Tab-separated table of C-alpha atoms and ligand atoms in Angstrom:
chain	number	residue	atom	x	y	z
A	1	UNK	CA	16.047	10.970	-25.920
A	2	UNK	CA	12.371	11.117	-26.640
A	3	UNK	CA	9.847	9.661	-24.247
A	4	UNK	CA	9.284	6.383	-26.051
A	5	UNK	CA	13.018	5.715	-26.439
A	6	UNK	CA	13.522	6.080	-22.680
A	7	UNK	CA	10.534	3.883	-21.872
A	8	UNK	CA	11.682	1.188	-24.311
A	9	UNK	CA	15.259	1.245	-22.965
A	10	UNK	CA	13.988	0.874	-19.423
A	11	UNK	CA	11.470	-1.833	-20.247
A	12	UNK	CA	14.122	-3.850	-22.101
A	13	UNK	CA	16.769	-3.586	-19.395
A	14	UNK	CA	15.414	-2.757	-15.948
A	15	UNK	CA	14.142	-5.419	-13.566
A	16	UNK	CA	10.387	-5.496	-14.199
A	17	UNK	CA	9.339	-4.806	-10.592
A	18	UNK	CA	7.695	-1.398	-10.990
A	19	UNK	CA	4.281	-0.673	-12.499
A	20	UNK	CA	5.384	2.729	-13.786
A	21	UNK	CA	3.290	5.579	-15.145
A	22	UNK	CA	4.159	6.496	-18.735
A	23	UNK	CA	6.008	9.766	-18.251
A	24	UNK	CA	9.730	10.531	-18.138
A	25	UNK	CA	10.662	13.076	-15.478
A	26	UNK	CA	13.580	15.423	-15.962
A	27	UNK	CA	13.649	18.208	-13.395
A	28	UNK	CA	11.680	20.162	-10.885
A	29	UNK	CA	11.400	23.480	-9.145
A	30	UNK	CA	9.722	23.976	-5.787
A	31	UNK	CA	6.431	22.034	-5.759
A	32	UNK	CA	6.519	21.446	-9.527
A	33	UNK	CA	8.061	18.675	-11.556
A	34	UNK	CA	8.505	18.503	-15.353
A	35	UNK	CA	8.579	15.688	-17.892
A	36	UNK	CA	10.783	15.451	-20.973
A	37	UNK	CA	8.007	16.790	-23.189
A	38	UNK	CA	7.980	20.020	-21.172
A	39	UNK	CA	4.768	19.270	-19.307
A	40	UNK	CA	4.513	20.733	-15.786
A	41	UNK	CA	2.937	18.895	-12.835
A	42	UNK	CA	2.057	20.040	-9.351
A	43	UNK	CA	3.775	17.389	-7.225
A	44	UNK	CA	1.701	16.092	-4.299
A	45	UNK	CA	3.699	12.890	-4.014
A	46	UNK	CA	7.214	14.342	-3.587
A	47	UNK	CA	8.943	11.073	-4.432
A	48	UNK	CA	6.713	9.398	-1.799
A	49	UNK	CA	7.159	11.829	1.090
A	50	UNK	CA	10.836	12.406	0.278
A	51	UNK	CA	11.368	15.825	-1.336
A	52	UNK	CA	10.430	17.788	1.781
A	53	UNK	CA	12.000	21.016	0.471
A	54	UNK	CA	10.452	20.539	-2.969
A	55	UNK	CA	12.684	20.272	-6.020
A	56	UNK	CA	15.963	22.107	-6.595
A	57	UNK	CA	15.741	24.026	-3.317
A	58	UNK	CA	18.701	26.465	-3.486
A	59	UNK	CA	19.947	25.664	0.044
A	60	UNK	CA	19.937	21.909	-0.578
A	61	UNK	CA	21.486	22.285	-4.040
A	62	UNK	CA	24.231	24.464	-2.549
A	63	UNK	CA	24.942	22.084	0.335
A	64	UNK	CA	25.136	19.033	-1.944
A	65	UNK	CA	27.266	20.706	-4.624
A	66	UNK	CA	29.675	22.237	-2.110
A	67	UNK	CA	30.017	18.932	-0.300
A	68	UNK	CA	30.562	17.053	-3.580
A	69	UNK	CA	33.436	19.403	-4.324
A	70	UNK	CA	35.046	18.654	-0.945
A	71	UNK	CA	34.503	14.955	-0.244
A	72	UNK	CA	31.560	12.781	-1.289
A	73	UNK	CA	32.478	9.685	0.642
A	74	UNK	CA	34.923	8.416	3.161
A	75	UNK	CA	34.858	5.299	5.274
A	76	UNK	CA	33.200	5.113	8.669
A	77	UNK	CA	36.674	4.192	9.891
A	78	UNK	CA	37.152	7.980	10.127
A	79	UNK	CA	35.272	10.926	11.620
A	80	UNK	CA	33.581	13.664	9.616
A	81	UNK	CA	32.145	16.940	10.813
A	82	UNK	CA	29.011	16.428	8.660
A	83	UNK	CA	28.157	13.103	10.319
A	84	UNK	CA	28.949	14.264	13.847
A	85	UNK	CA	26.799	17.370	13.323
A	86	UNK	CA	23.843	15.370	11.985
A	87	UNK	CA	24.055	12.900	14.883
A	88	UNK	CA	23.979	15.757	17.377
A	89	UNK	CA	21.001	17.405	15.681
A	90	UNK	CA	18.984	14.172	15.478
A	91	UNK	CA	19.752	13.315	19.088
A	92	UNK	CA	18.618	16.775	20.189
A	93	UNK	CA	15.407	16.685	18.142
A	94	UNK	CA	14.363	13.194	19.273
A	95	UNK	CA	15.323	13.442	22.934
A	96	UNK	CA	17.265	10.190	22.454
A	97	UNK	CA	21.020	10.112	22.361
A	98	UNK	CA	22.561	7.483	20.074
A	99	UNK	CA	22.259	7.740	16.288
A	100	UNK	CA	23.201	5.357	13.474
A	101	UNK	CA	22.988	6.514	9.869
A	102	UNK	CA	22.157	4.113	7.049
A	103	UNK	CA	21.153	4.499	3.392
A	104	UNK	CA	17.458	3.696	3.279
A	105	UNK	CA	14.371	3.058	5.325
A	106	UNK	CA	14.652	-0.706	5.153
A	107	UNK	CA	18.219	-0.528	6.408
A	108	UNK	CA	17.227	1.770	9.262
A	109	UNK	CA	14.564	-0.734	10.329
A	110	UNK	CA	16.919	-3.670	9.829
A	111	UNK	CA	19.346	-1.997	12.233
A	112	UNK	CA	16.573	-1.314	14.732
A	113	UNK	CA	15.497	-4.973	14.606
A	114	UNK	CA	19.070	-6.143	15.138
A	115	UNK	CA	19.512	-3.779	18.082
A	116	UNK	CA	16.223	-4.894	19.688
A	117	UNK	CA	17.311	-8.550	19.435
A	118	UNK	CA	20.725	-7.843	20.950
A	119	UNK	CA	19.196	-5.777	23.704
A	120	UNK	CA	16.556	-8.427	24.435
A	121	UNK	CA	19.284	-11.004	24.902
A	122	UNK	CA	20.931	-8.891	27.590
A	123	UNK	CA	17.756	-9.621	29.591
A	124	UNK	CA	16.977	-13.239	28.611
A	125	UNK	CA	18.268	-15.591	25.914
A	126	UNK	CA	14.741	-16.149	24.526
A	127	UNK	CA	13.672	-12.488	24.579
A	128	UNK	CA	13.814	-12.201	20.777
A	129	UNK	CA	10.230	-11.941	19.521
A	130	UNK	CA	9.021	-8.913	17.597
A	131	UNK	CA	5.383	-7.933	17.191
A	132	UNK	CA	4.299	-5.771	14.247
A	133	UNK	CA	0.943	-4.622	12.871
A	134	UNK	CA	-1.186	-5.871	9.994
A	135	UNK	CA	-1.116	-3.506	6.978
A	136	UNK	CA	2.261	-2.177	8.096
A	137	UNK	CA	5.145	-1.383	5.801
A	138	UNK	CA	8.718	-1.584	7.029
A	139	UNK	CA	10.785	-2.306	3.900
A	140	UNK	CA	11.888	-4.945	1.407
A	141	UNK	CA	14.852	-6.731	2.966
A	142	UNK	CA	14.107	-10.209	4.313
A	143	UNK	CA	13.761	-9.113	7.941
A	144	UNK	CA	11.826	-5.941	7.130
A	145	UNK	CA	9.434	-7.642	4.712
A	146	UNK	CA	8.837	-10.177	7.454
A	147	UNK	CA	8.062	-7.271	9.777
A	148	UNK	CA	5.771	-5.941	7.023
A	149	UNK	CA	2.580	-7.829	7.825
A	150	UNK	CA	1.141	-7.935	4.310
A	151	UNK	CA	1.186	-11.254	2.436
A	152	UNK	CA	1.742	-9.568	-0.951
A	153	UNK	CA	5.221	-8.428	0.111
A	154	UNK	CA	6.189	-11.794	1.651
A	155	UNK	CA	4.858	-14.283	-0.881
A	156	UNK	CA	7.563	-16.274	-2.621
A	157	UNK	CA	10.382	-15.270	-0.282
A	158	UNK	CA	9.917	-18.040	2.268
A	159	UNK	CA	11.579	-19.220	4.421
A	160	UNK	CA	11.218	-15.915	6.274
A	161	UNK	CA	13.260	-15.070	9.362
A	162	UNK	CA	11.538	-16.367	12.518
A	163	UNK	CA	10.373	-14.617	15.644
A	164	UNK	CA	7.814	-12.213	14.139
A	165	UNK	CA	4.107	-12.126	14.954
A	166	UNK	CA	1.314	-9.787	13.905
A	167	UNK	CA	-1.592	-7.934	15.468
A	168	UNK	CA	-4.237	-5.601	14.056
A	169	UNK	CA	-3.105	-1.950	14.251
A	170	UNK	CA	-4.893	0.256	16.789
A	171	UNK	CA	-6.263	-2.748	18.733
A	172	UNK	CA	-4.779	-2.700	22.227
A	173	UNK	CA	-6.590	-5.883	23.346
A	174	UNK	CA	-4.913	-7.796	20.509
A	175	UNK	CA	-1.501	-6.583	21.647
A	176	UNK	CA	-2.289	-7.476	25.233
A	177	UNK	CA	-2.976	-11.045	24.094
A	178	UNK	CA	0.105	-11.291	21.917
A	179	UNK	CA	2.785	-9.688	24.104
A	180	UNK	CA	4.827	-11.730	26.578
A	181	UNK	CA	8.123	-11.620	28.404
A	182	UNK	CA	9.662	-13.141	25.249
A	183	UNK	CA	8.759	-10.023	23.296
A	184	UNK	CA	11.851	-7.899	22.735
A	185	UNK	CA	10.062	-5.209	20.735
A	186	UNK	CA	6.785	-3.962	19.338
A	187	UNK	CA	7.425	-2.215	16.041
A	188	UNK	CA	4.809	0.136	14.602
A	189	UNK	CA	4.485	3.027	12.217
A	190	UNK	CA	3.197	5.951	14.259
A	191	UNK	CA	0.775	6.573	11.390
A	192	UNK	CA	0.605	3.775	8.826
A	193	UNK	CA	1.613	5.103	5.405
A	194	UNK	CA	1.509	2.408	2.692
A	195	UNK	CA	-1.319	0.703	4.575
A	196	UNK	CA	-3.644	3.628	3.744
A	197	UNK	CA	-2.719	6.599	5.994
A	198	UNK	CA	-4.150	4.971	9.112
A	199	UNK	CA	-4.084	7.277	12.143
A	200	UNK	CA	-4.359	5.450	15.489
A	201	UNK	CA	-6.668	6.517	18.312
A	202	UNK	CA	-5.200	9.293	20.436
A	203	UNK	CA	-4.423	6.981	23.384
A	204	UNK	CA	-3.335	3.831	21.488
A	205	UNK	CA	0.411	4.441	21.415
A	206	UNK	CA	0.574	5.393	25.100
A	207	UNK	CA	-1.171	2.117	25.912
A	208	UNK	CA	1.293	0.246	23.690
A	209	UNK	CA	4.149	1.888	25.564
A	210	UNK	CA	2.655	0.939	28.945
A	211	UNK	CA	2.204	-2.700	27.896
A	212	UNK	CA	5.765	-2.801	26.582
A	213	UNK	CA	7.119	-1.381	29.831
A	214	UNK	CA	5.233	-4.031	31.756
A	215	UNK	CA	6.950	-6.779	29.706
A	216	UNK	CA	10.353	-5.116	29.313
A	217	UNK	CA	9.837	-4.827	25.548
A	218	UNK	CA	11.057	-1.938	23.420
A	219	UNK	CA	8.789	0.345	21.414
A	220	UNK	CA	10.204	0.865	17.927
A	221	UNK	CA	8.387	3.598	16.030
A	222	UNK	CA	8.952	3.591	12.287
A	223	UNK	CA	8.793	7.281	11.362
A	224	UNK	CA	10.365	6.749	7.966
A	225	UNK	CA	7.317	8.291	6.305
A	226	UNK	CA	5.703	10.240	9.159
A	227	UNK	CA	8.884	11.804	10.571
A	228	UNK	CA	10.875	14.936	9.642
A	229	UNK	CA	8.000	17.375	9.824
A	230	UNK	CA	5.589	15.462	7.604
A	231	UNK	CA	2.721	15.684	10.103
A	232	UNK	CA	3.437	19.209	11.325
A	233	UNK	CA	5.647	17.988	14.187
A	234	UNK	CA	9.241	16.834	13.755
A	235	UNK	CA	8.133	13.297	14.761
A	236	UNK	CA	4.523	12.141	14.502
A	237	UNK	CA	4.767	10.522	17.960
A	238	UNK	CA	4.766	14.025	19.463
A	239	UNK	CA	1.055	14.214	18.553
A	240	UNK	CA	0.407	11.232	20.819
A	241	UNK	CA	2.565	12.135	23.812
A	242	UNK	CA	4.756	9.026	23.650
A	243	UNK	CA	8.495	8.538	23.385
A	244	UNK	CA	9.793	5.445	21.582
A	245	UNK	CA	12.856	3.470	22.643
A	246	UNK	CA	14.019	3.395	19.037
A	247	UNK	CA	12.835	5.650	16.204
A	248	UNK	CA	13.650	5.050	12.546
A	249	UNK	CA	13.863	7.715	9.832
A	250	UNK	CA	14.624	7.910	6.139
A	251	UNK	CA	12.428	9.380	3.376
A	252	UNK	CA	12.407	13.131	4.063
A	253	UNK	CA	15.595	13.298	6.102
A	254	UNK	CA	18.002	14.362	3.346
A	255	UNK	CA	15.415	15.836	0.980
A	256	UNK	CA	15.967	13.152	-1.665
A	257	UNK	CA	19.578	12.097	-1.151
A	258	UNK	CA	19.483	8.436	-0.016
A	259	UNK	CA	19.690	8.145	3.778
A	260	UNK	CA	18.201	6.301	6.737
A	261	UNK	CA	18.736	6.507	10.469
A	262	UNK	CA	17.810	4.924	13.733
A	263	UNK	CA	18.042	6.677	17.068
A	264	UNK	CA	17.944	5.156	20.525
A	265	UNK	CA	18.910	5.729	24.136
A	266	UNK	CA	22.324	5.301	25.694
A	267	UNK	CA	21.039	2.341	27.725
A	268	UNK	CA	19.768	0.375	24.725
A	269	UNK	CA	22.690	1.365	22.504
A	270	UNK	CA	24.999	-0.229	25.068
A	271	UNK	CA	23.908	-3.640	23.697
A	272	UNK	CA	25.989	-2.852	20.570
A	273	UNK	CA	29.780	-3.004	20.634
A	274	UNK	CA	32.389	-2.073	18.024
A	275	UNK	CA	31.909	-4.387	15.047
A	276	UNK	CA	28.300	-5.334	15.816
A	277	UNK	CA	26.761	-3.259	13.030
A	278	UNK	CA	28.027	-1.152	10.177
A	279	UNK	CA	27.660	0.246	6.682
A	280	UNK	CA	30.018	1.302	3.902
A	281	UNK	CA	27.969	4.196	2.576
A	282	UNK	CA	25.775	4.894	5.599
A	283	UNK	CA	26.299	8.392	6.985
A	284	UNK	CA	28.710	9.510	4.307
A	285	UNK	CA	29.486	13.226	4.182
A	286	UNK	CA	27.327	13.890	1.094
A	287	UNK	CA	24.161	12.427	2.623
A	288	UNK	CA	24.855	14.034	5.993
A	289	UNK	CA	25.514	17.464	4.455
A	290	UNK	CA	22.180	17.157	2.647
A	291	UNK	CA	20.358	16.182	5.854
A	292	UNK	CA	21.998	19.018	7.779
A	293	UNK	CA	20.831	21.466	5.103
A	294	UNK	CA	17.284	20.042	5.156
A	295	UNK	CA	16.983	20.286	8.949
A	296	UNK	CA	18.342	23.828	8.950
A	297	UNK	CA	16.002	24.949	6.145
A	298	UNK	CA	13.042	23.373	7.950
A	299	UNK	CA	13.793	25.512	10.963
A	300	UNK	CA	14.664	28.725	9.062
A	301	UNK	CA	11.574	28.476	6.856
A	302	UNK	CA	9.227	27.325	9.647
A	303	UNK	CA	8.149	24.279	7.675
A	304	UNK	CA	6.584	22.485	10.664
A	305	UNK	CA	4.126	25.362	11.012
A	306	UNK	CA	3.565	25.362	7.259
A	307	UNK	CA	2.881	21.609	7.205
A	308	UNK	CA	0.360	22.067	9.997
A	309	UNK	CA	-1.467	25.053	8.483
A	310	UNK	CA	-1.457	23.908	4.852
A	311	UNK	CA	-2.197	20.340	5.962
A	312	UNK	CA	-5.362	21.474	7.748
A	313	UNK	CA	-6.350	23.383	4.642
A	314	UNK	CA	-5.752	20.309	2.454
A	315	UNK	CA	-7.866	18.123	4.747
A	316	UNK	CA	-10.657	20.727	4.693
A	317	UNK	CA	-10.562	20.954	0.890
A	318	UNK	CA	-10.648	17.162	0.539
A	319	UNK	CA	-13.563	17.152	2.977
A	320	UNK	CA	-15.410	19.469	0.577
A	321	UNK	CA	-14.746	17.027	-2.280
A	322	UNK	CA	-16.017	14.192	-0.082
A	323	UNK	CA	-19.273	16.113	0.422
A	324	UNK	CA	-19.476	16.837	-3.296
A	325	UNK	CA	-18.761	13.215	-4.332
A	326	UNK	CA	-20.096	11.065	-1.462
A	327	UNK	CA	-20.369	8.054	-3.755
A	328	UNK	CA	-16.632	8.262	-4.563
A	329	UNK	CA	-14.882	9.426	-1.357
A	330	UNK	CA	-15.846	7.721	1.890
A	331	UNK	CA	-13.291	9.117	4.331
A	332	UNK	CA	-10.561	11.767	4.645
A	333	UNK	CA	-7.896	11.409	7.312
A	334	UNK	CA	-4.341	12.350	8.205
A	335	UNK	CA	-2.159	14.789	10.063
A	336	UNK	CA	-0.249	17.718	8.636
A	337	UNK	CA	0.812	16.945	5.081
A	338	UNK	CA	0.313	13.165	5.389
A	339	UNK	CA	-3.237	12.802	4.164
A	340	UNK	CA	-5.391	10.027	2.730
A	341	UNK	CA	-8.779	10.018	1.022
A	342	UNK	CA	-10.440	6.622	0.977
A	343	UNK	CA	-12.318	5.873	-2.206
A	344	UNK	CA	-15.211	3.527	-2.800
A	345	UNK	CA	-13.339	2.067	-5.782
A	346	UNK	CA	-9.742	1.414	-6.886
A	347	UNK	CA	-7.775	4.642	-7.314
A	348	UNK	CA	-5.325	3.966	-10.115
A	349	UNK	CA	-7.458	5.431	-12.925
A	350	UNK	CA	-8.056	8.600	-10.907
A	351	UNK	CA	-4.326	8.960	-10.233
A	352	UNK	CA	-3.624	8.449	-13.928
A	353	UNK	CA	-6.200	11.021	-15.009
A	354	UNK	CA	-4.913	13.574	-12.466
A	355	UNK	CA	-1.462	13.041	-13.959
A	356	UNK	CA	-2.807	13.698	-17.457
A	357	UNK	CA	-4.345	16.901	-16.087
A	358	UNK	CA	-1.043	17.988	-14.467
A	359	UNK	CA	-1.202	16.791	-10.838
A	360	UNK	CA	0.908	14.013	-9.383
A	361	UNK	CA	-0.792	12.171	-6.542
A	362	UNK	CA	-0.636	8.530	-5.533
A	363	UNK	CA	-2.877	5.696	-4.516
A	364	UNK	CA	-1.921	3.267	-1.774
A	365	UNK	CA	-3.601	0.162	-0.341
A	366	UNK	CA	-5.537	-0.010	-3.631
A	367	UNK	CA	-8.184	2.584	-2.825
A	368	UNK	CA	-6.662	5.367	-0.732
A	369	UNK	CA	-5.512	8.505	-2.525
A	370	UNK	CA	-2.390	9.647	-0.711
A	371	UNK	CA	-1.185	13.239	-0.515
A	372	UNK	CA	2.363	13.732	0.786
A	373	UNK	CA	3.540	16.924	-0.946
A	374	UNK	CA	6.734	18.862	-0.223
A	375	UNK	CA	6.476	20.678	3.123
A	376	UNK	CA	6.937	23.994	1.280
A	377	UNK	CA	3.549	23.834	-0.481
A	378	UNK	CA	1.163	26.758	-0.149
A	379	UNK	CA	-2.622	26.929	0.035
A	380	UNK	CA	-2.551	28.098	-3.597
A	381	UNK	CA	-0.726	24.879	-4.520
A	382	UNK	CA	-3.444	22.918	-2.695
A	383	UNK	CA	-6.112	24.781	-4.685
A	384	UNK	CA	-4.280	23.932	-7.891
A	385	UNK	CA	-4.198	20.217	-7.105
A	386	UNK	CA	-7.766	20.164	-5.757
A	387	UNK	CA	-9.101	21.811	-8.948
A	388	UNK	CA	-7.584	19.003	-11.018
A	389	UNK	CA	-8.857	16.298	-8.657
A	390	UNK	CA	-12.325	17.877	-8.668
A	391	UNK	CA	-12.427	17.875	-12.469
A	392	UNK	CA	-11.203	14.263	-12.524
A	393	UNK	CA	-13.792	13.048	-10.002
A	394	UNK	CA	-16.564	14.884	-11.871
A	395	UNK	CA	-15.748	12.820	-14.957
A	396	UNK	CA	-15.793	9.436	-13.186
A	397	UNK	CA	-18.783	7.520	-14.578
A	398	UNK	CA	-21.260	6.720	-11.800
A	399	UNK	CA	-23.189	3.469	-11.910
B	1	LIG	C1	9.165	3.786	2.676
B	1	LIG	C2	9.074	3.147	3.996
B	1	LIG	C3	10.000	2.176	4.418
B	1	LIG	C4	11.080	1.643	3.514
B	1	LIG	O1	11.996	2.603	3.100
B	1	LIG	P1	12.976	2.272	1.875
B	1	LIG	O2	13.881	3.481	1.818
B	1	LIG	O3	12.139	2.105	0.652
B	1	LIG	O4	13.719	1.046	2.216
B	1	LIG	C5	9.888	1.688	5.694
B	1	LIG	N1	8.923	2.106	6.526
B	1	LIG	C6	8.012	3.025	6.163
B	1	LIG	C7	6.966	3.474	7.132
B	1	LIG	C8	8.045	3.565	4.877
B	1	LIG	O5	7.116	4.454	4.503
């Protein structure tokens, strides 16, 4: 099918919820992705922080195809080696010891919210309140969009589930005012992604943890975007010296195969009994085989180190562009390969022009260019993307 045929088919039949860019993607290789007119793009979005091994990584392709030839799915009424292996690996990496595997980020957070409520009730019947941060993003189900403290995601879906309240991110005094013995959990992204790549102060999360301990509330860290090596550590919370009570994962975990997970301690997990939570697809052998291959490749190919080194290089290069275009870029921030550049104007036109020039980047929160490339990218790949961004910024009319 040619490009316009695909676009027309989609626009006539798909739910009109996405403001899509006008290209049709067909395949990729490493950090590159191709459209159906043969055009090549350097991919600094990676399916929004998903394709951690890049595209068509031989080890992931092999794991998925071999698993598909054995068994794609079986019910959670039975054991599989793939799921048991993934649970053990995730428990070991996180220092927690009970894992549940779901199909998406929203579902991982939904499960974490349910667990926090059940656990809270083992302490007091009214210990059910959950505090989240303004500009957060936790997903699109009713409970997770209620946790997502941004009116644009909530509008029109009222009545929303009760028991949620909101505080500004990175403001410990605000949390101190809001938290009480009725709080069962404080749920935060370790680094806010959709909200604009917002990195908290170095001591914020430790203070959150201390306040939560004081009130017997759980700390849920949503590492759906920041986890799985994205920031140069397996979990972004390792940068801040805190350990959550529940951590949620999804995006990068299976390198693009749909998956989500939440991980907690034995003590908290004990609030759940057989039948209290579940999923048909969650943790099926295909997704788990993919995740096992991703985690093994990350270790074999030293991708945490790569994310750290290339991430620093990316931040430095963006800093140079900020100095070159001070009227366009006001701030560069991030950790590892989770990086944002705040603009002084909306970013969509810049993203579009970069795409025309052969670089896929993204804009979030309206005016923050977001860079979340595959963790396999090299400094040369950074140079390639930066050259296109430089050329694009140079052509932005200044007024
Ligand atoms: C993407 C994202 C989610 C939602 O994940 P889905 O798979 O789209 O449901 C939740 N939290 C964070 C931090 C995310 O970045």
